[in-house]
Amino acid sequence: MTMTDTIADMITRIRNGNLISKPDVLVPYSILKEEILKVLKESSFIRNYEVVTEGRKSLKVELMYYPANKKGITEIRKVSKPGGRVYVNKNEIPVIKNGKGVAVLSTPVGILSDKKAREQGVGGELLFYVW
């Protein structure tokens, strides 16, 4: 069975692991997913990630937890889907939760957070929100 939306699959694995307080989750490898994880790490929503080559190549994502059982990710929501892509220009990039959340975009210069996309003056496909 082929998967049509691999980013949604990755987001669902992270969301489910976060809900049951798993220390880490495994995600099938792709360069796009690795770039998305870089943005999540820079934004402090995940602790770290690494490429695992045992068997099939995959990404091991270490989820972020703070003292007193506070989770690093409160919610993660897919915006652009295979049946309905959502594109924004540089002036339409949303601010998520008054700047406490992040919108992740696929732009002509790569995968960027909403803040970096505004700084570089580029728009693109709005992949998902996380806060």
GROMACS .gro file of N, CA and C in nm:
model
  393
    1MET      N    1   0.084  -0.119   0.000
    1MET     CA    2   0.000   0.000   0.000
    1MET      C    3   0.088   0.124   0.000
    2THR      N    4   0.061   0.214  -0.089
    2THR     CA    5   0.141   0.336  -0.098
    2THR      C    6   0.077   0.446  -0.014
    3MET      N    7   0.164   0.524   0.048
    3MET     CA    8   0.116   0.634   0.129
    3MET      C    9   0.123   0.762   0.045
    4THR      N   10   0.013   0.839   0.046
    4THR     CA   11   0.011   0.960  -0.036
    4THR      C   12   0.060   1.083   0.039
    5ASP      N   13   0.044   1.086   0.170
    5ASP     CA   14   0.086   1.203   0.247
    5ASP      C   15   0.181   1.161   0.359
    6THR      N   16   0.308   1.155   0.326
    6THR     CA   17   0.407   1.108   0.423
    6THR      C   18   0.432   1.209   0.534
    7ILE      N   19   0.411   1.338   0.506
    7ILE     CA   20   0.428   1.439   0.610
    7ILE      C   21   0.318   1.425   0.715
    8ALA      N   22   0.195   1.399   0.671
    8ALA     CA   23   0.084   1.376   0.765
    8ALA      C   24   0.112   1.254   0.851
    9ASP      N   25   0.172   1.150   0.792
    9ASP     CA   26   0.208   1.031   0.868
    9ASP      C   27   0.311   1.065   0.976
   10MET      N   28   0.412   1.145   0.940
   10MET     CA   29   0.513   1.185   1.038
   10MET      C   30   0.451   1.267   1.151
   11ILE      N   31   0.364   1.360   1.116
   11ILE     CA   32   0.298   1.444   1.216
   11ILE      C   33   0.214   1.359   1.310
   12THR      N   34   0.143   1.261   1.254
   12THR     CA   35   0.059   1.173   1.335
   12THR      C   36   0.144   1.089   1.430
   13ARG      N   37   0.257   1.039   1.384
   13ARG     CA   38   0.346   0.961   1.472
   13ARG      C   39   0.399   1.046   1.586
   14ILE      N   40   0.436   1.171   1.556
   14ILE     CA   41   0.485   1.261   1.660
   14ILE      C   42   0.372   1.294   1.758
   15ARG      N   43   0.251   1.324   1.707
   15ARG     CA   44   0.137   1.357   1.792
   15ARG      C   45   0.102   1.240   1.884
   16ASN      N   46   0.095   1.119   1.828
   16ASN     CA   47   0.060   1.001   1.908
   16ASN      C   48   0.166   0.969   2.013
   17GLY      N   49   0.293   0.979   1.975
   17GLY     CA   50   0.400   0.957   2.073
   17GLY      C   51   0.397   1.059   2.184
   18ASN      N   52   0.366   1.182   2.150
   18ASN     CA   53   0.356   1.289   2.249
   18ASN      C   54   0.239   1.267   2.344
   19LEU      N   55   0.126   1.218   2.291
   19LEU     CA   56   0.008   1.195   2.374
   19LEU      C   57   0.031   1.089   2.481
   20ILE      N   58   0.110   0.987   2.449
   20ILE     CA   59   0.135   0.882   2.548
   20ILE      C   60   0.271   0.897   2.615
   21SER      N   61   0.333   1.014   2.597
   21SER     CA   62   0.460   1.050   2.661
   21SER      C   63   0.574   0.954   2.630
   22LYS      N   64   0.582   0.909   2.505
   22LYS     CA   65   0.695   0.826   2.463
   22LYS      C   66   0.821   0.913   2.455
   23PRO      N   67   0.937   0.859   2.488
   23PRO     CA   68   1.059   0.940   2.479
   23PRO      C   69   1.100   0.969   2.335
   24ASP      N   70   1.068   0.876   2.243
   24ASP     CA   71   1.103   0.897   2.103
   24ASP      C   72   1.010   0.818   2.012
   25VAL      N   73   1.009   0.856   1.884
   25VAL     CA   74   0.930   0.785   1.783
   25VAL      C   75   1.016   0.763   1.660
   26LEU      N   76   0.985   0.659   1.584
   26LEU     CA   77   1.056   0.630   1.458
   26LEU      C   78   0.969   0.671   1.340
   27VAL      N   79   1.032   0.736   1.243
   27VAL     CA   80   0.964   0.786   1.124
   27VAL      C   81   1.043   0.739   1.002
   28PRO      N   82   0.978   0.686   0.898
   28PRO     CA   83   1.051   0.649   0.777
   28PRO      C   84   1.128   0.769   0.721
   29TYR      N   85   1.249   0.744   0.671
   29TYR     CA   86   1.339   0.852   0.629
   29TYR      C   87   1.301   0.914   0.495
   30SER      N   88   1.313   1.045   0.489
   30SER     CA   89   1.317   1.119   0.362
   30SER      C   90   1.390   1.250   0.391
   31ILE      N   91   1.447   1.308   0.288
   31ILE     CA   92   1.521   1.434   0.304
   31ILE      C   93   1.425   1.544   0.349
   32LEU      N   94   1.304   1.546   0.294
   32LEU     CA   95   1.204   1.646   0.331
   32LEU      C   96   1.171   1.639   0.480
   33LYS      N   97   1.151   1.517   0.530
   33LYS     CA   98   1.120   1.500   0.673
   33LYS      C   99   1.236   1.545   0.760
   34GLU      N  100   1.358   1.518   0.715
   34GLU     CA  101   1.475   1.561   0.791
   34GLU      C  102   1.481   1.714   0.799
   35GLU      N  103   1.449   1.782   0.690
   35GLU     CA  104   1.447   1.929   0.688
   35GLU      C  105   1.339   1.983   0.782
   36ILE      N  106   1.223   1.918   0.783
   36ILE     CA  107   1.114   1.959   0.873
   36ILE      C  108   1.157   1.942   1.018
   37LEU      N  109   1.225   1.830   1.048
   37LEU     CA  110   1.271   1.806   1.185
   37LEU      C  111   1.375   1.909   1.227
   38LYS      N  112   1.457   1.958   1.133
   38LYS     CA  113   1.553   2.064   1.166
   38LYS      C  114   1.480   2.188   1.215
   39VAL      N  115   1.371   2.225   1.147
   39VAL     CA  116   1.292   2.342   1.187
   39VAL      C  117   1.229   2.319   1.324
   40LEU      N  118   1.176   2.199   1.349
   40LEU     CA  119   1.115   2.170   1.479
   40LEU      C  120   1.218   2.173   1.592
   41LYS      N  121   1.340   2.128   1.563
   41LYS     CA  122   1.447   2.131   1.663
   41LYS      C  123   1.490   2.275   1.692
   42GLU      N  124   1.508   2.355   1.587
   42GLU     CA  125   1.547   2.496   1.604
   42GLU      C  126   1.442   2.573   1.683
   43SER      N  127   1.316   2.533   1.670
   43SER     CA  128   1.205   2.600   1.739
   43SER      C  129   1.179   2.539   1.877
   44SER      N  130   1.259   2.441   1.919
   44SER     CA  131   1.251   2.375   2.050
   44SER      C  132   1.120   2.297   2.071
   45PHE      N  133   1.067   2.237   1.966
   45PHE     CA  134   0.950   2.151   1.981
   45PHE      C  135   0.989   2.004   1.994
   46ILE      N  136   1.110   1.969   1.946
   46ILE     CA  137   1.164   1.835   1.969
   46ILE      C  138   1.304   1.851   2.028
   47ARG      N  139   1.347   1.752   2.103
   47ARG     CA  140   1.479   1.759   2.165
   47ARG      C  141   1.589   1.739   2.061
   48ASN      N  142   1.574   1.632   1.980
   48ASN     CA  143   1.676   1.599   1.881
   48ASN      C  144   1.619   1.496   1.784
   49TYR      N  145   1.695   1.467   1.680
   49TYR     CA  146   1.660   1.360   1.587
   49TYR      C  147   1.790   1.303   1.533
   50GLU      N  148   1.784   1.178   1.490
   50GLU     CA  149   1.902   1.116   1.429
   50GLU      C  150   1.858   1.017   1.323
   51VAL      N  151   1.946   0.995   1.225
   51VAL     CA  152   1.920   0.900   1.119
   51VAL      C  153   1.964   0.762   1.168
   52VAL      N  154   1.873   0.665   1.161
   52VAL     CA  155   1.899   0.528   1.204
   52VAL      C  156   1.902   0.441   1.080
   53THR      N  157   2.009   0.362   1.062
   53THR     CA  158   2.022   0.282   0.940
   53THR      C  159   2.007   0.132   0.966
   54GLU      N  160   1.961   0.092   1.083
   54GLU     CA  161   1.937  -0.050   1.109
   54GLU      C  162   1.812  -0.092   1.034
   55GLY      N  163   1.825  -0.192   0.945
   55GLY     CA  164   1.711  -0.231   0.862
   55GLY      C  165   1.683  -0.121   0.761
   56ARG      N  166   1.561  -0.072   0.760
   56ARG     CA  167   1.527   0.040   0.672
   56ARG      C  168   1.576   0.170   0.734
   57LYS      N  169   1.616   0.263   0.650
   57LYS     CA  170   1.663   0.392   0.696
   57LYS      C  171   1.544   0.470   0.755
   58SER      N  172   1.561   0.520   0.876
   58SER     CA  173   1.453   0.595   0.939
   58SER      C  174   1.509   0.707   1.026
   59LEU      N  175   1.421   0.788   1.079
   59LEU     CA  176   1.458   0.900   1.166
   59LEU      C  177   1.404   0.871   1.305
   60LYS      N  178   1.491   0.879   1.404
   60LYS     CA  179   1.450   0.863   1.543
   60LYS      C  180   1.433   1.004   1.601
   61VAL      N  181   1.310   1.038   1.637
   61VAL     CA  182   1.277   1.171   1.685
   61VAL      C  183   1.262   1.167   1.837
   62GLU      N  184   1.348   1.242   1.908
   62GLU     CA  185   1.339   1.251   2.053
   62GLU      C  186   1.244   1.365   2.088
   63LEU      N  187   1.134   1.331   2.153
   63LEU     CA  188   1.034   1.431   2.186
   63LEU      C  189   1.078   1.515   2.306
   64MET      N  190   1.028   1.638   2.312
   64MET     CA  191   1.068   1.732   2.416
   64MET      C  192   0.965   1.730   2.529
   65TYR      N  193   1.016   1.718   2.652
   65TYR     CA  194   0.932   1.727   2.772
   65TYR      C  195   1.001   1.818   2.871
   66TYR      N  196   0.921   1.895   2.942
   66TYR     CA  197   0.974   1.986   3.043
   66TYR      C  198   0.939   1.932   3.181
   67PRO      N  199   1.001   1.985   3.288
   67PRO     CA  200   0.966   1.939   3.422
   67PRO      C  201   0.815   1.953   3.448
   68ALA      N  202   0.767   1.876   3.543
   68ALA     CA  203   0.624   1.875   3.583
   68ALA      C  204   0.534   1.827   3.469
   69ASN      N  205   0.585   1.730   3.390
   69ASN     CA  206   0.508   1.666   3.282
   69ASN      C  207   0.454   1.761   3.177
   70LYS      N  208   0.517   1.875   3.156
   70LYS     CA  209   0.474   1.967   3.051
   70LYS      C  210   0.535   1.921   2.919
   71LYS      N  211   0.451   1.905   2.819
   71LYS     CA  212   0.497   1.855   2.689
   71LYS      C  213   0.546   1.968   2.601
   72GLY      N  214   0.644   1.939   2.517
   72GLY     CA  215   0.699   2.038   2.426
   72GLY      C  216   0.601   2.077   2.317
   73ILE      N  217   0.516   1.981   2.276
   73ILE     CA  218   0.416   2.006   2.172
   73ILE      C  219   0.278   1.994   2.234
   74THR      N  220   0.203   2.105   2.233
   74THR     CA  221   0.066   2.102   2.281
   74THR      C  222  -0.025   2.049   2.171
   75GLU      N  223  -0.005   2.102   2.050
   75GLU     CA  224  -0.083   2.056   1.936
   75GLU      C  225  -0.003   2.073   1.808
   76ILE      N  226  -0.027   1.983   1.714
   76ILE     CA  227   0.037   1.989   1.583
   76ILE      C  228  -0.073   1.959   1.481
   77ARG      N  229  -0.092   2.050   1.384
   77ARG     CA  230  -0.206   2.040   1.293
   77ARG      C  231  -0.163   2.060   1.148
   78LYS      N  232  -0.194   1.964   1.064
   78LYS     CA  233  -0.164   1.970   0.919
   78LYS      C  234  -0.257   2.070   0.853
   79VAL      N  235  -0.203   2.152   0.764
   79VAL     CA  236  -0.282   2.253   0.695
   79VAL      C  237  -0.299   2.214   0.549
   80SER      N  238  -0.189   2.202   0.476
   80SER     CA  239  -0.193   2.168   0.335
   80SER      C  240  -0.204   2.016   0.320
   81LYS      N  241  -0.298   1.971   0.238
   81LYS     CA  242  -0.322   1.829   0.220
   81LYS      C  243  -0.314   1.795   0.071
   82PRO      N  244  -0.300   1.667   0.036
   82PRO     CA  245  -0.291   1.633  -0.107
   82PRO      C  246  -0.411   1.681  -0.188
   83GLY      N  247  -0.530   1.681  -0.129
   83GLY     CA  248  -0.650   1.724  -0.201
   83GLY      C  249  -0.672   1.874  -0.201
   84GLY      N  250  -0.598   1.946  -0.121
   84GLY     CA  251  -0.616   2.091  -0.113
   84GLY      C  252  -0.492   2.158  -0.059
   85ARG      N  253  -0.406   2.199  -0.148
   85ARG     CA  254  -0.282   2.266  -0.107
   85ARG      C  255  -0.314   2.409  -0.065
   86VAL      N  256  -0.241   2.457   0.037
   86VAL     CA  257  -0.261   2.593   0.086
   86VAL      C  258  -0.130   2.670   0.066
   87TYR      N  259  -0.137   2.776  -0.014
   87TYR     CA  260  -0.020   2.857  -0.042
   87TYR      C  261  -0.040   2.997   0.015
   88VAL      N  262   0.067   3.058   0.064
   88VAL     CA  263   0.060   3.194   0.116
   88VAL      C  264   0.177   3.274   0.058
   89ASN      N  265   0.154   3.403   0.036
   89ASN     CA  266   0.267   3.486  -0.004
   89ASN      C  267   0.331   3.544   0.122
   90LYS      N  268   0.438   3.619   0.106
   90LYS     CA  269   0.516   3.665   0.221
   90LYS      C  270   0.435   3.754   0.315
   91ASN      N  271   0.330   3.819   0.265
   91ASN     CA  272   0.249   3.908   0.348
   91ASN      C  273   0.133   3.836   0.417
   92GLU      N  274   0.106   3.710   0.380
   92GLU     CA  275  -0.006   3.635   0.435
   92GLU      C  276   0.036   3.527   0.534
   93ILE      N  277   0.165   3.519   0.569
   93ILE     CA  278   0.213   3.415   0.659
   93ILE      C  279   0.151   3.438   0.797
   94PRO      N  280   0.077   3.340   0.851
   94PRO     CA  281   0.008   3.361   0.978
   94PRO      C  282   0.103   3.361   1.099
   95VAL      N  283   0.060   3.430   1.203
   95VAL     CA  284   0.129   3.427   1.332
   95VAL      C  285   0.050   3.329   1.419
   96ILE      N  286   0.116   3.227   1.471
   96ILE     CA  287   0.049   3.121   1.545
   96ILE      C  288   0.060   3.145   1.695
   97LYS      N  289  -0.054   3.149   1.762
   97LYS     CA  290  -0.062   3.166   1.909
   97LYS      C  291   0.023   3.283   1.956
   98ASN      N  292   0.005   3.398   1.893
   98ASN     CA  293   0.080   3.520   1.928
   98ASN      C  294   0.231   3.501   1.929
   99GLY      N  295   0.282   3.421   1.836
   99GLY     CA  296   0.426   3.400   1.823
   99GLY      C  297   0.480   3.284   1.904
  100LYS      N  298   0.396   3.218   1.985
  100LYS     CA  299   0.442   3.103   2.064
  100LYS      C  300   0.443   2.975   1.982
  101GLY      N  301   0.366   2.974   1.874
  101GLY     CA  302   0.363   2.860   1.785
  101GLY      C  303   0.442   2.889   1.659
  102VAL      N  304   0.451   2.787   1.574
  102VAL     CA  305   0.527   2.800   1.450
  102VAL      C  306   0.445   2.744   1.334
  103ALA      N  307   0.448   2.815   1.222
  103ALA     CA  308   0.394   2.763   1.098
  103ALA      C  309   0.515   2.717   1.016
  104VAL      N  310   0.510   2.596   0.963
  104VAL     CA  311   0.621   2.542   0.883
  104VAL      C  312   0.580   2.550   0.736
  105LEU      N  313   0.668   2.611   0.656
  105LEU     CA  314   0.640   2.632   0.514
  105LEU      C  315   0.744   2.566   0.426
  106SER      N  316   0.699   2.522   0.309
  106SER     CA  317   0.789   2.475   0.205
  106SER      C  318   0.803   2.590   0.106
  107THR      N  319   0.922   2.649   0.100
  107THR     CA  320   0.944   2.767   0.017
  107THR      C  321   1.044   2.736  -0.094
  108PRO      N  322   1.063   2.829  -0.188
  108PRO     CA  323   1.163   2.807  -0.292
  108PRO      C  324   1.306   2.796  -0.238
  109VAL      N  325   1.331   2.844  -0.116
  109VAL     CA  326   1.466   2.836  -0.058
  109VAL      C  327   1.476   2.722   0.045
  110GLY      N  328   1.373   2.637   0.056
  110GLY     CA  329   1.376   2.523   0.146
  110GLY      C  330   1.264   2.529   0.248
  111ILE      N  331   1.270   2.437   0.345
  111ILE     CA  332   1.170   2.432   0.452
  111ILE      C  333   1.208   2.537   0.557
  112LEU      N  334   1.114   2.626   0.588
  112LEU     CA  335   1.141   2.735   0.682
  112LEU      C  336   1.028   2.749   0.783
  113SER      N  337   1.062   2.806   0.899
  113SER     CA  338   0.960   2.846   0.996
  113SER      C  339   0.898   2.976   0.948
  114ASP      N  340   0.783   3.012   1.003
  114ASP     CA  341   0.716   3.135   0.962
  114ASP      C  342   0.804   3.257   0.986
  115LYS      N  343   0.877   3.258   1.096
  115LYS     CA  344   0.964   3.372   1.129
  115LYS      C  345   1.075   3.390   1.025
  116LYS      N  346   1.142   3.279   0.990
  116LYS     CA  347   1.251   3.287   0.892
  116LYS      C  348   1.199   3.321   0.752
  117ALA      N  349   1.079   3.272   0.718
  117ALA     CA  350   1.021   3.304   0.588
  117ALA      C  351   0.992   3.453   0.578
  118ARG      N  352   0.940   3.511   0.688
  118ARG     CA  353   0.916   3.656   0.689
  118ARG      C  354   1.046   3.733   0.676
  119GLU      N  355   1.150   3.689   0.749
  119GLU     CA  356   1.281   3.756   0.743
  119GLU      C  357   1.337   3.753   0.601
  120GLN      N  358   1.323   3.639   0.533
  120GLN     CA  359   1.378   3.625   0.398
  120GLN      C  360   1.284   3.678   0.290
  121GLY      N  361   1.162   3.714   0.330
  121GLY     CA  362   1.066   3.770   0.235
  121GLY      C  363   1.016   3.672   0.130
  122VAL      N  364   0.990   3.547   0.173
  122VAL     CA  365   0.938   3.446   0.080
  122VAL      C  366   0.811   3.383   0.135
  123GLY      N  367   0.727   3.339   0.046
  123GLY     CA  368   0.607   3.264   0.082
  123GLY      C  369   0.622   3.122   0.031
  124GLY      N  370   0.516   3.045   0.041
  124GLY     CA  371   0.522   2.908  -0.008
  124GLY      C  372   0.405   2.827   0.038
  125GLU      N  373   0.419   2.695   0.037
  125GLU     CA  374   0.313   2.606   0.080
  125GLU      C  375   0.314   2.595   0.231
  126LEU      N  376   0.201   2.619   0.292
  126LEU     CA  377   0.186   2.611   0.437
  126LEU      C  378   0.163   2.465   0.475
  127LEU      N  379   0.265   2.400   0.533
  127LEU     CA  380   0.256   2.257   0.562
  127LEU      C  381   0.176   2.227   0.688
  128PHE      N  382   0.217   2.283   0.802
  128PHE     CA  383   0.146   2.258   0.927
  128PHE      C  384   0.177   2.364   1.031
  129TYR      N  385   0.093   2.366   1.138
  129TYR     CA  386   0.113   2.452   1.253
  129TYR      C  387   0.153   2.364   1.371
  130VAL      N  388   0.235   2.417   1.460
  130VAL     CA  389   0.269   2.347   1.583
  130VAL      C  390   0.280   2.450   1.694
  131TRP      N  391   0.226   2.414   1.812
  131TRP     CA  392   0.240   2.497   1.930
  131TRP      C  393   0.235   2.412   2.054
   0.00000   0.00000   0.00000
